[in-house]
PDB file of C-alpha atoms and ligand atoms in Angstrom:
ATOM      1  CA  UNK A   1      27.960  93.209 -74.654  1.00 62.00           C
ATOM      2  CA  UNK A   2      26.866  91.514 -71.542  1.00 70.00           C
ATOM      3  CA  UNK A   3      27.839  87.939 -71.265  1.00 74.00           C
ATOM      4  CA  UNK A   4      26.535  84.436 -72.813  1.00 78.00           C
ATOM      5  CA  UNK A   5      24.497  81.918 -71.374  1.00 73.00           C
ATOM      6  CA  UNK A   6      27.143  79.689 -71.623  1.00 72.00           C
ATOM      7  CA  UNK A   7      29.831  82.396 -69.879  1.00 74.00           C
ATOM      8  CA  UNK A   8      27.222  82.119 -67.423  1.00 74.00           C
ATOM      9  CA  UNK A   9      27.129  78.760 -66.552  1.00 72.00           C
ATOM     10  CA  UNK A  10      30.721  78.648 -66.491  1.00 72.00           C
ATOM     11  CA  UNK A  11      31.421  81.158 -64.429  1.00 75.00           C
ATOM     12  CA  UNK A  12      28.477  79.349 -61.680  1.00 71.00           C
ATOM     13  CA  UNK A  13      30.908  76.240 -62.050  1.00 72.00           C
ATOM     14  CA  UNK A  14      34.037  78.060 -61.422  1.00 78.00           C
ATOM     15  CA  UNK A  15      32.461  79.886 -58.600  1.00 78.00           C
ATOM     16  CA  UNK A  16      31.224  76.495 -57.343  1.00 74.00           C
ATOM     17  CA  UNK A  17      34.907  75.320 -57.108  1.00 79.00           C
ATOM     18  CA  UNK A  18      35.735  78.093 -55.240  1.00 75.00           C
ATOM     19  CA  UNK A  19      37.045  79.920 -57.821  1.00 78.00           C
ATOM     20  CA  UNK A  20      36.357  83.648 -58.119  1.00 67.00           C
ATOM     21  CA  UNK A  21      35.795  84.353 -61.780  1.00 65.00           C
ATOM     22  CA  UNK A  22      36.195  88.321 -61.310  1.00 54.00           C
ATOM     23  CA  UNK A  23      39.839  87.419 -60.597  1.00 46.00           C
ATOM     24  CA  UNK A  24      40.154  86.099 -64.077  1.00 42.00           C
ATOM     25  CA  UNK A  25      40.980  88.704 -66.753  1.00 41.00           C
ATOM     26  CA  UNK A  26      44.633  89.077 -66.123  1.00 42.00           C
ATOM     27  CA  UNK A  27      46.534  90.331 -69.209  1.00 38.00           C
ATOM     28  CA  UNK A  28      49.699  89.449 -68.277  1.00 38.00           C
ATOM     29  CA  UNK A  29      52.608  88.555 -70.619  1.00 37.00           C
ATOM     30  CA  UNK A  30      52.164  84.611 -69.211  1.00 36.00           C
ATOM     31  CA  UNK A  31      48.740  84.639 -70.392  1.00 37.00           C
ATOM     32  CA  UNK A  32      46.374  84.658 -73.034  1.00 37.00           C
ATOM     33  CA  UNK A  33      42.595  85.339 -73.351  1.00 37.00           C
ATOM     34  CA  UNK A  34      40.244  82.683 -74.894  1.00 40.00           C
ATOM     35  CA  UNK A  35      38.713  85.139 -77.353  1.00 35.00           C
ATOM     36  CA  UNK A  36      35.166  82.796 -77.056  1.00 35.00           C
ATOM     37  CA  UNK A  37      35.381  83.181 -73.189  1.00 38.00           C
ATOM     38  CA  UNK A  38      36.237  85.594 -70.478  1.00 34.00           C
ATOM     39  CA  UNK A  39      38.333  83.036 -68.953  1.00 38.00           C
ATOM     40  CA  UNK A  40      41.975  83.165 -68.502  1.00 36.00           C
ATOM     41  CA  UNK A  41      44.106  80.488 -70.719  1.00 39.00           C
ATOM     42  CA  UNK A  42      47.595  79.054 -70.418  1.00 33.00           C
ATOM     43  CA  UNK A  43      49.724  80.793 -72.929  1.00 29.00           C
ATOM     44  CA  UNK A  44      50.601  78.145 -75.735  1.00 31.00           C
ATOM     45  CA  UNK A  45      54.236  78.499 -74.722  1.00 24.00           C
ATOM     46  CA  UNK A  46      53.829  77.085 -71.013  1.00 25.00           C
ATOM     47  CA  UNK A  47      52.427  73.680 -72.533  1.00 28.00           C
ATOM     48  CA  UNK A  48      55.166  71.671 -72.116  1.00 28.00           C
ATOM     49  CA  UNK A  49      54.442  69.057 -75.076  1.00 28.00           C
ATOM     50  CA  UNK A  50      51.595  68.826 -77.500  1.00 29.00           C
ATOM     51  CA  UNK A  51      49.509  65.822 -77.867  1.00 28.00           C
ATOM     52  CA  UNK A  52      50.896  63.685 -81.438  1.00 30.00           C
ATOM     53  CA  UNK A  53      48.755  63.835 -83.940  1.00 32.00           C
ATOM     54  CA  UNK A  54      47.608  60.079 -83.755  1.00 36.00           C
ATOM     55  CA  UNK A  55      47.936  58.696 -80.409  1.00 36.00           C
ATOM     56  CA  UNK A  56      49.493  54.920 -81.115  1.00 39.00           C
ATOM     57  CA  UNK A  57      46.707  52.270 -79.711  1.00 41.00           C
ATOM     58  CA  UNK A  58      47.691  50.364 -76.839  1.00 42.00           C
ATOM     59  CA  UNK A  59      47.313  46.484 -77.435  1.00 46.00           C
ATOM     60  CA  UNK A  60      43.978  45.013 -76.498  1.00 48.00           C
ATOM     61  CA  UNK A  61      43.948  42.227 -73.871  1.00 50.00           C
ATOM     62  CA  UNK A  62      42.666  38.970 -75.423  1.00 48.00           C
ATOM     63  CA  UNK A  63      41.289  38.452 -71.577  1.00 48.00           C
ATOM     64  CA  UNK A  64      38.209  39.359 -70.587  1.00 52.00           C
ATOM     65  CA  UNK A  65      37.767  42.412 -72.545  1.00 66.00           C
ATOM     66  CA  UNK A  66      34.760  42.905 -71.766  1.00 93.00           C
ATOM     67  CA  UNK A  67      33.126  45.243 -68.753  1.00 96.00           C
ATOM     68  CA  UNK A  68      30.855  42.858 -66.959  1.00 96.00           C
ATOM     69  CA  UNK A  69      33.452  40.274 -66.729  1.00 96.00           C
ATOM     70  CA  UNK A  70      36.287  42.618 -65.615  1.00 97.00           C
ATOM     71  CA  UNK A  71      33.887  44.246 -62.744  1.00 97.00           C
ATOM     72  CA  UNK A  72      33.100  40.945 -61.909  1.00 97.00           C
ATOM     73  CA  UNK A  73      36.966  39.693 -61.574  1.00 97.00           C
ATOM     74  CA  UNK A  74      37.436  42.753 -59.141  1.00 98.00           C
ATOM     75  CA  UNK A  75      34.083  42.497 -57.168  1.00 98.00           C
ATOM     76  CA  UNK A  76      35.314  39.250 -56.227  1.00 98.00           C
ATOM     77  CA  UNK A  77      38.901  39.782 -55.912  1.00 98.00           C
ATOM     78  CA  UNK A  78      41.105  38.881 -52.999  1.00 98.00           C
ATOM     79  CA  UNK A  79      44.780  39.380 -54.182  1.00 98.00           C
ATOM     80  CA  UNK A  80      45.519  41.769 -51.714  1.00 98.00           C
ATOM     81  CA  UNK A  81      44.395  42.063 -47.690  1.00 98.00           C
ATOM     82  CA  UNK A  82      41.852  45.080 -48.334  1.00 98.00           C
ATOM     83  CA  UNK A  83      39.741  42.583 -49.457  1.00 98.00           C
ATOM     84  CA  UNK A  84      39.512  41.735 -46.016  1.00 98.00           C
ATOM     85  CA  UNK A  85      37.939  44.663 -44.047  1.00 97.00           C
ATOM     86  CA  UNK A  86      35.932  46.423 -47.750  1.00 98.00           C
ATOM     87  CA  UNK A  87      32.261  46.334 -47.619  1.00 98.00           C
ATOM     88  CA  UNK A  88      32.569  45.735 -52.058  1.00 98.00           C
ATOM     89  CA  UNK A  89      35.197  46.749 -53.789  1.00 98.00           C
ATOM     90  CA  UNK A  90      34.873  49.569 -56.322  1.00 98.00           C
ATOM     91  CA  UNK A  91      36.040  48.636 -59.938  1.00 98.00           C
ATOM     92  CA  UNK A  92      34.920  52.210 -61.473  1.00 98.00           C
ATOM     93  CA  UNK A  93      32.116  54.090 -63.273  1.00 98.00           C
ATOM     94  CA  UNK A  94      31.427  56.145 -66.258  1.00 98.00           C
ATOM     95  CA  UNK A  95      31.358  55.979 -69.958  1.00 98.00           C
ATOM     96  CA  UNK A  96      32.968  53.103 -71.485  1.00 97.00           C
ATOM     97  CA  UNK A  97      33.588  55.302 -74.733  1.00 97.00           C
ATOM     98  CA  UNK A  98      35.044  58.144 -72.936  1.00 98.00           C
ATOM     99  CA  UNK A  99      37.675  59.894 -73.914  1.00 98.00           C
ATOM    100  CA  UNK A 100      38.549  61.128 -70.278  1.00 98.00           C
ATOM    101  CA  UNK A 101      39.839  58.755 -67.956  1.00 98.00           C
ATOM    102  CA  UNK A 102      40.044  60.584 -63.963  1.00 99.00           C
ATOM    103  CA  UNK A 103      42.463  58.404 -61.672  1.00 99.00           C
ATOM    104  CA  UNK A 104      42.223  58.809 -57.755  1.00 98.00           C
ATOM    105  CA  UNK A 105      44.082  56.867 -55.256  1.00 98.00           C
ATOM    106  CA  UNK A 106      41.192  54.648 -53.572  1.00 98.00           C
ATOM    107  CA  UNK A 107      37.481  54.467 -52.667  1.00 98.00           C
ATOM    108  CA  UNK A 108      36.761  55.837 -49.049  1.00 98.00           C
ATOM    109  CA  UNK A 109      34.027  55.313 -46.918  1.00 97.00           C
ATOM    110  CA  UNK A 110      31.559  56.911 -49.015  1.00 98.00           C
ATOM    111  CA  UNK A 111      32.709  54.720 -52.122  1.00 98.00           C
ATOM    112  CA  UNK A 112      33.220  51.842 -50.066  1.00 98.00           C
ATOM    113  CA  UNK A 113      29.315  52.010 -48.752  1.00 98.00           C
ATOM    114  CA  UNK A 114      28.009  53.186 -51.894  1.00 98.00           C
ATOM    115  CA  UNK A 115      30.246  50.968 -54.822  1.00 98.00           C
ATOM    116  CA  UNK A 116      30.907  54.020 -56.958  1.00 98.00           C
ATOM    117  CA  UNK A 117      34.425  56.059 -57.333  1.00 98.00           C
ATOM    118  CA  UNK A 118      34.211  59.885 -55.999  1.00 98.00           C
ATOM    119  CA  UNK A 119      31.004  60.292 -54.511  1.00 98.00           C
ATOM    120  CA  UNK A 120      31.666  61.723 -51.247  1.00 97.00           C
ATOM    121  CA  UNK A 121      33.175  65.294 -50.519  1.00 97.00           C
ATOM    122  CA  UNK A 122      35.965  65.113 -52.556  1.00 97.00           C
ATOM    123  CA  UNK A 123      33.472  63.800 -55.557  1.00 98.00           C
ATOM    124  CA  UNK A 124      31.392  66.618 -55.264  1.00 97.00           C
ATOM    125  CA  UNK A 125      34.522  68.898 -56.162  1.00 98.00           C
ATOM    126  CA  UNK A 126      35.559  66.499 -58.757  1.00 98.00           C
ATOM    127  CA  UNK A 127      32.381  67.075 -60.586  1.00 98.00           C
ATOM    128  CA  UNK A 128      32.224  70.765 -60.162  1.00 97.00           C
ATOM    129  CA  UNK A 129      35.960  70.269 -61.762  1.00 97.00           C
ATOM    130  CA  UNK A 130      34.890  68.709 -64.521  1.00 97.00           C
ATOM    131  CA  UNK A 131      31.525  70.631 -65.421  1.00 97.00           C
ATOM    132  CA  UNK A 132      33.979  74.121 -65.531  1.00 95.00           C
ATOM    133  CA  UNK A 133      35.850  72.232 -68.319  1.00 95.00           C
ATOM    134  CA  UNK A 134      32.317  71.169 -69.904  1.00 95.00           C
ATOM    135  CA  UNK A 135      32.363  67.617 -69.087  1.00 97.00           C
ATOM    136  CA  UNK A 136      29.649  65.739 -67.252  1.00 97.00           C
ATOM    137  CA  UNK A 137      30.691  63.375 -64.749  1.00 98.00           C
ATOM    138  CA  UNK A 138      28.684  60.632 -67.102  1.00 97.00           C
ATOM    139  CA  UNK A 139      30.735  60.867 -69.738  1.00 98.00           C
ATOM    140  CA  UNK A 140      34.039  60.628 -68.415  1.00 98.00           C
ATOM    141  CA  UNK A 141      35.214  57.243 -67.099  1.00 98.00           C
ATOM    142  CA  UNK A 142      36.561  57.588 -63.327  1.00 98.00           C
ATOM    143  CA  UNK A 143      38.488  54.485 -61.130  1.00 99.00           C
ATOM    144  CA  UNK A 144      41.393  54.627 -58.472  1.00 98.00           C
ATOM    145  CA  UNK A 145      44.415  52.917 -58.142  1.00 98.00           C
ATOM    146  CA  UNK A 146      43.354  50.555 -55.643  1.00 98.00           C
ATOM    147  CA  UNK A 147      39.273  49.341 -56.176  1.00 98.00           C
ATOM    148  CA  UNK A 148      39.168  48.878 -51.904  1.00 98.00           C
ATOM    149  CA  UNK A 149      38.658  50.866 -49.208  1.00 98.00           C
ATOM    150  CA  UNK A 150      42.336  50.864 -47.223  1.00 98.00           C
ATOM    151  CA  UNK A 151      41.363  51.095 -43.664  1.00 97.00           C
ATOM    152  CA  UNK A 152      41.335  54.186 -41.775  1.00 95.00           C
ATOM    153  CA  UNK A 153      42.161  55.468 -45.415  1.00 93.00           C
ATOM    154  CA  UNK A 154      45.457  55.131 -44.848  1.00 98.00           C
ATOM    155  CA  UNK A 155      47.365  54.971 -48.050  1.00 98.00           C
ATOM    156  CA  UNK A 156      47.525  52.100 -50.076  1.00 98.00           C
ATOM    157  CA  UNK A 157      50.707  50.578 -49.754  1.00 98.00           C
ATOM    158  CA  UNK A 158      52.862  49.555 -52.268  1.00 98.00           C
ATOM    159  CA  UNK A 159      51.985  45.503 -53.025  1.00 98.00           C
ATOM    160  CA  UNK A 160      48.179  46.537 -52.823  1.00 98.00           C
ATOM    161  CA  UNK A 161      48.787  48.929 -55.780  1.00 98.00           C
ATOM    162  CA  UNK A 162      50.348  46.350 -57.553  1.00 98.00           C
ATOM    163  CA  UNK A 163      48.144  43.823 -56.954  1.00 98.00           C
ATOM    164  CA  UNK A 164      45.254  45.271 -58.334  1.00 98.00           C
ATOM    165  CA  UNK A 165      47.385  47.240 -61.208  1.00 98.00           C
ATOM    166  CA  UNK A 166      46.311  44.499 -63.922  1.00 97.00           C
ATOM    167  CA  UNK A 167      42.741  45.753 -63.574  1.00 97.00           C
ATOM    168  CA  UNK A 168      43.819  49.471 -63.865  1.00 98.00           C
ATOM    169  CA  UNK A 169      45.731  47.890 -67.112  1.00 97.00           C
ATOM    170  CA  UNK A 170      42.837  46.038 -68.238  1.00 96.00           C
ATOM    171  CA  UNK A 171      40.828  49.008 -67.431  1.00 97.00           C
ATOM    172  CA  UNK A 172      42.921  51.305 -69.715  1.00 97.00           C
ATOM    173  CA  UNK A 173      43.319  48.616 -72.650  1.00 96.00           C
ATOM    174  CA  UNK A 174      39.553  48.416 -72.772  1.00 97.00           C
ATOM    175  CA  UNK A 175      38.804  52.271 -72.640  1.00 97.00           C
ATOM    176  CA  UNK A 176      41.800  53.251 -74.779  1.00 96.00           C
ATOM    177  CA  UNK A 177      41.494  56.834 -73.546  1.00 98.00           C
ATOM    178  CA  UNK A 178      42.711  59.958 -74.839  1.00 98.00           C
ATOM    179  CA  UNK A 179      43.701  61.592 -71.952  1.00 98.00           C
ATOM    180  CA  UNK A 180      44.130  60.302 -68.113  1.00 98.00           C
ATOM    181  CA  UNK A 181      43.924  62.649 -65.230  1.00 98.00           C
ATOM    182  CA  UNK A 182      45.514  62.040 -62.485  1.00 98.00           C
ATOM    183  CA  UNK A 183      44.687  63.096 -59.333  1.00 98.00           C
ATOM    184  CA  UNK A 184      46.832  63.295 -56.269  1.00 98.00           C
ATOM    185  CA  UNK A 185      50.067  61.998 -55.536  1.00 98.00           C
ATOM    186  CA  UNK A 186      49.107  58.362 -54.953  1.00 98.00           C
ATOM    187  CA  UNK A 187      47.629  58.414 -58.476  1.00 98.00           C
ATOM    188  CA  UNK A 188      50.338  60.125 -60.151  1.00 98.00           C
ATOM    189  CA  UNK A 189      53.339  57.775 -58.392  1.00 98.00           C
ATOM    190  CA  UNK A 190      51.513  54.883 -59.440  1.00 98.00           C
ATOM    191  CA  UNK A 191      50.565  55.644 -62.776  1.00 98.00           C
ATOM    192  CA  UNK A 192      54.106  57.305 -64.039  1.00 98.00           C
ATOM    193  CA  UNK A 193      56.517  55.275 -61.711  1.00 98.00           C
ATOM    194  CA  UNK A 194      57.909  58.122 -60.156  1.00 98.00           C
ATOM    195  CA  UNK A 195      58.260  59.882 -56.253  1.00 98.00           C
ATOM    196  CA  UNK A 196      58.063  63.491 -57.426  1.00 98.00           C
ATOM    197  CA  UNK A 197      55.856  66.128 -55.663  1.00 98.00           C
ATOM    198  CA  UNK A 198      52.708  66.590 -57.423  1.00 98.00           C
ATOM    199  CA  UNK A 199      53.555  70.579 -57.500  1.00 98.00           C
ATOM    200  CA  UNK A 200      56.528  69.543 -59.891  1.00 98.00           C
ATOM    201  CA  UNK A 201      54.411  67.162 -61.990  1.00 98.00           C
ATOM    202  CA  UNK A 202      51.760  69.816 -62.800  1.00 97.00           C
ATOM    203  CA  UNK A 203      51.812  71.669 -66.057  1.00 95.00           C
ATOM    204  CA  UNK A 204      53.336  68.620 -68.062  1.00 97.00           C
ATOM    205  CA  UNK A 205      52.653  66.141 -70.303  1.00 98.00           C
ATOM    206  CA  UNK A 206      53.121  62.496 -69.085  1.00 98.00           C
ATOM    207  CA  UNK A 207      52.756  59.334 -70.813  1.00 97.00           C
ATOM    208  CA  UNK A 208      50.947  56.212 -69.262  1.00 97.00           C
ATOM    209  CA  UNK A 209      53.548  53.241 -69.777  1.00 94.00           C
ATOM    210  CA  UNK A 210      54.010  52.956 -73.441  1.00 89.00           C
ATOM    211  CA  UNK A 211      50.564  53.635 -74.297  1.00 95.00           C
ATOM    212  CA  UNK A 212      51.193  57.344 -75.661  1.00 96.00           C
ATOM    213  CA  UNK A 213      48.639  57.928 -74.282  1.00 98.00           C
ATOM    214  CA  UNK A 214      48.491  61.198 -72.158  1.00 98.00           C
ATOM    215  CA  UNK A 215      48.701  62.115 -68.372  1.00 98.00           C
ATOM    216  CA  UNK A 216      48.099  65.194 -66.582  1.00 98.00           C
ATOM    217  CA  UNK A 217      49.060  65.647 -62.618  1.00 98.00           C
ATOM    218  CA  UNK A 218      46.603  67.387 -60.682  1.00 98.00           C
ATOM    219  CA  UNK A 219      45.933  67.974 -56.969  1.00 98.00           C
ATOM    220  CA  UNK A 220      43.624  65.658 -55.595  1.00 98.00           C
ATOM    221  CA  UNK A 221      40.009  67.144 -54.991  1.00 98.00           C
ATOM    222  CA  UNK A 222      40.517  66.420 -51.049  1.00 98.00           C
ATOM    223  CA  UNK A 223      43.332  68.245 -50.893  1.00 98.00           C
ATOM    224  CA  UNK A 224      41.931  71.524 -52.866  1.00 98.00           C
ATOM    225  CA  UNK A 225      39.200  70.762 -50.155  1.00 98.00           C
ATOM    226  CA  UNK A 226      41.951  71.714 -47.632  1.00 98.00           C
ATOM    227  CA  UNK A 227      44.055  74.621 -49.794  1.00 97.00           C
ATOM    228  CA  UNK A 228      40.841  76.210 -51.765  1.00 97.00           C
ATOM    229  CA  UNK A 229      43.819  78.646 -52.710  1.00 97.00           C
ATOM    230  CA  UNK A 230      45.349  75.835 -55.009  1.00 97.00           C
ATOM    231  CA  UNK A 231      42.219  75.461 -57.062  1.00 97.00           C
ATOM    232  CA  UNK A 232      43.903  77.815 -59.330  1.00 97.00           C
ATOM    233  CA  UNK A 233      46.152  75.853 -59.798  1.00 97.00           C
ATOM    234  CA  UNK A 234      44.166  72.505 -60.374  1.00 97.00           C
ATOM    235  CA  UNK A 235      42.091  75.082 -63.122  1.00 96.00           C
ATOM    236  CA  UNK A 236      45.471  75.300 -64.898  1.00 97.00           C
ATOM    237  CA  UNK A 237      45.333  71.883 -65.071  1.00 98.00           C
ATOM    238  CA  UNK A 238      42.242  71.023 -66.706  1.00 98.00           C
ATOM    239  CA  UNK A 239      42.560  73.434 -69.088  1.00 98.00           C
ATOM    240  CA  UNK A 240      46.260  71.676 -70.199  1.00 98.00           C
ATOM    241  CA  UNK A 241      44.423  68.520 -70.221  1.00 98.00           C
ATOM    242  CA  UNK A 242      41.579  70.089 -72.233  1.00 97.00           C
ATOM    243  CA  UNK A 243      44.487  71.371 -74.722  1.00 97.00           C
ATOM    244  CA  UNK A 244      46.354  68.095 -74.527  1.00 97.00           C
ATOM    245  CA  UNK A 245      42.897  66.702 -76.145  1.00 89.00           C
ATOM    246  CA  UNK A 246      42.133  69.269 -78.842  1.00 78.00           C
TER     247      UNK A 246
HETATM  248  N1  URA B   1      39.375  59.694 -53.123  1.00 56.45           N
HETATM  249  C1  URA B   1      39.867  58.952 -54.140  1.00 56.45           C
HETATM  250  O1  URA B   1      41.042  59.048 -54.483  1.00 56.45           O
HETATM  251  N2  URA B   1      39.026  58.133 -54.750  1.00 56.45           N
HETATM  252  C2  URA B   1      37.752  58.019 -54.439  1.00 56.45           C
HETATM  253  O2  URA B   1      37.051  57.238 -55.064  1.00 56.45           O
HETATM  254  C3  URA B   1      37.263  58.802 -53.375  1.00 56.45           C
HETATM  255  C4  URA B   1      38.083  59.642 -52.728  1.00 56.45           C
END
């Protein structure tokens, strides 16, 4: 039987990460076939934690829970210096129902210019990373760390994370997702307090604070941009997070 439609279209949207979809039947003793799909799965085992049944609610902030008011707040913030040298600053974009949240480091020129997370390069992969796992950059909600442009996209240092981590807070109170996606190591540091590699953090389950709710480490598009031989990897994953979900 030749394959579906919808094998199709997957396979176009692994192939447009990079990611060679004849590799992908591998029936090793590490992995399992997805009997729906001619793509390679994680064997159960390798999941390091499943998600709880009911993930416990995180608190609602009494302040400004609402959108408008909270893009506002960061549109005109100046807590930290970016504010300084940012053409606008970049609170985030999506679906305010989603059940995805994605979490980069920090806007960069392209995001700076255009006010929207992910749209250069790197956002291009990002989406192609997200349609293999079925989701539609629309319907995912997607912010950074830091909502301005660091110059020379240097990293964001320390205080300017944690001056603008209320709104990632806020951000997360309001959405109340059901999984977070971290990508890169700024993203992952900040989020789970920790200095580990991002190669160790991958293929576990992380909470966010005491939220309960769910985080997943996974190279940062720019960098898959640079090792196309990780995407693999970052495949892995999506498919945990996917998992982590269901
Ligand atoms: N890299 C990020 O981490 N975030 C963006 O918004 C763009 C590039």
């Amino acid at each position: 039987m030749g394959p579906t439609d919808q094998q199709l279209q997957r396979r176009q949207y692994l192939e447009a990460m990079g990611i060679q979809t004849w590799q992908l039947r591998q029936p090793q003793s590490d992995t399992q076939t997805d009997p729906k799909s001619d793509i390679v799965q994680p064997a159960e085992e390798f999941l390091v934690a499943k998600l709880a049944d009911s993930t416990p609610a995180i608190p609602r902030s009494p302040l400004n829970d609402d959108w408008p008011t909270l893009e506002a707040e960061i549109k005109s913030c100046t807590r930290c210096e970016l504010h300084q040298q940012r053409t606008q600053s970049v609170p985030g974009v999506g679906n305010h129902n989603a059940d995805w949240m994605v979490i980069g480091e920090a806007p960069g020129a392209d995001e700076d210019k255009q006010g929207e997370p992910f749209v250069g390069r790197a956002g291009k992969l990002l989406d192609q990373m997200l349609l293999a796992i079925g989701l539609k950059r629309e319907t995912v909600y997607i912010t950074n760390i830091v909502k301005c442009r660091p110059p020379n996209n240097r990293d964001p240092k320390p205080e300017e994370a944690a001056s603008c981590e209320a709104y990632l807070k806020q951000q997360v109170s309001m959405l109340q997702p059901k999984i977070i996606l971290a990508v890169g190591r700024i993203a992952a540091h900040n989020l789970l307090k920790t200095d580990q590699r991002v190669g160790a953090m991958r293929g576990q389950r992380f909470e966010y604070a005491d939220t309960g709710i769910p985080v997943v480490v996974t190279y940062h598009p720019a960098y898959l941009l640079r090792s196309p031989a990780e995407k693999r990897k970052a495949w892995d994953d999506l498919l945990l997070a996917r998992r982590l979900m269901s």
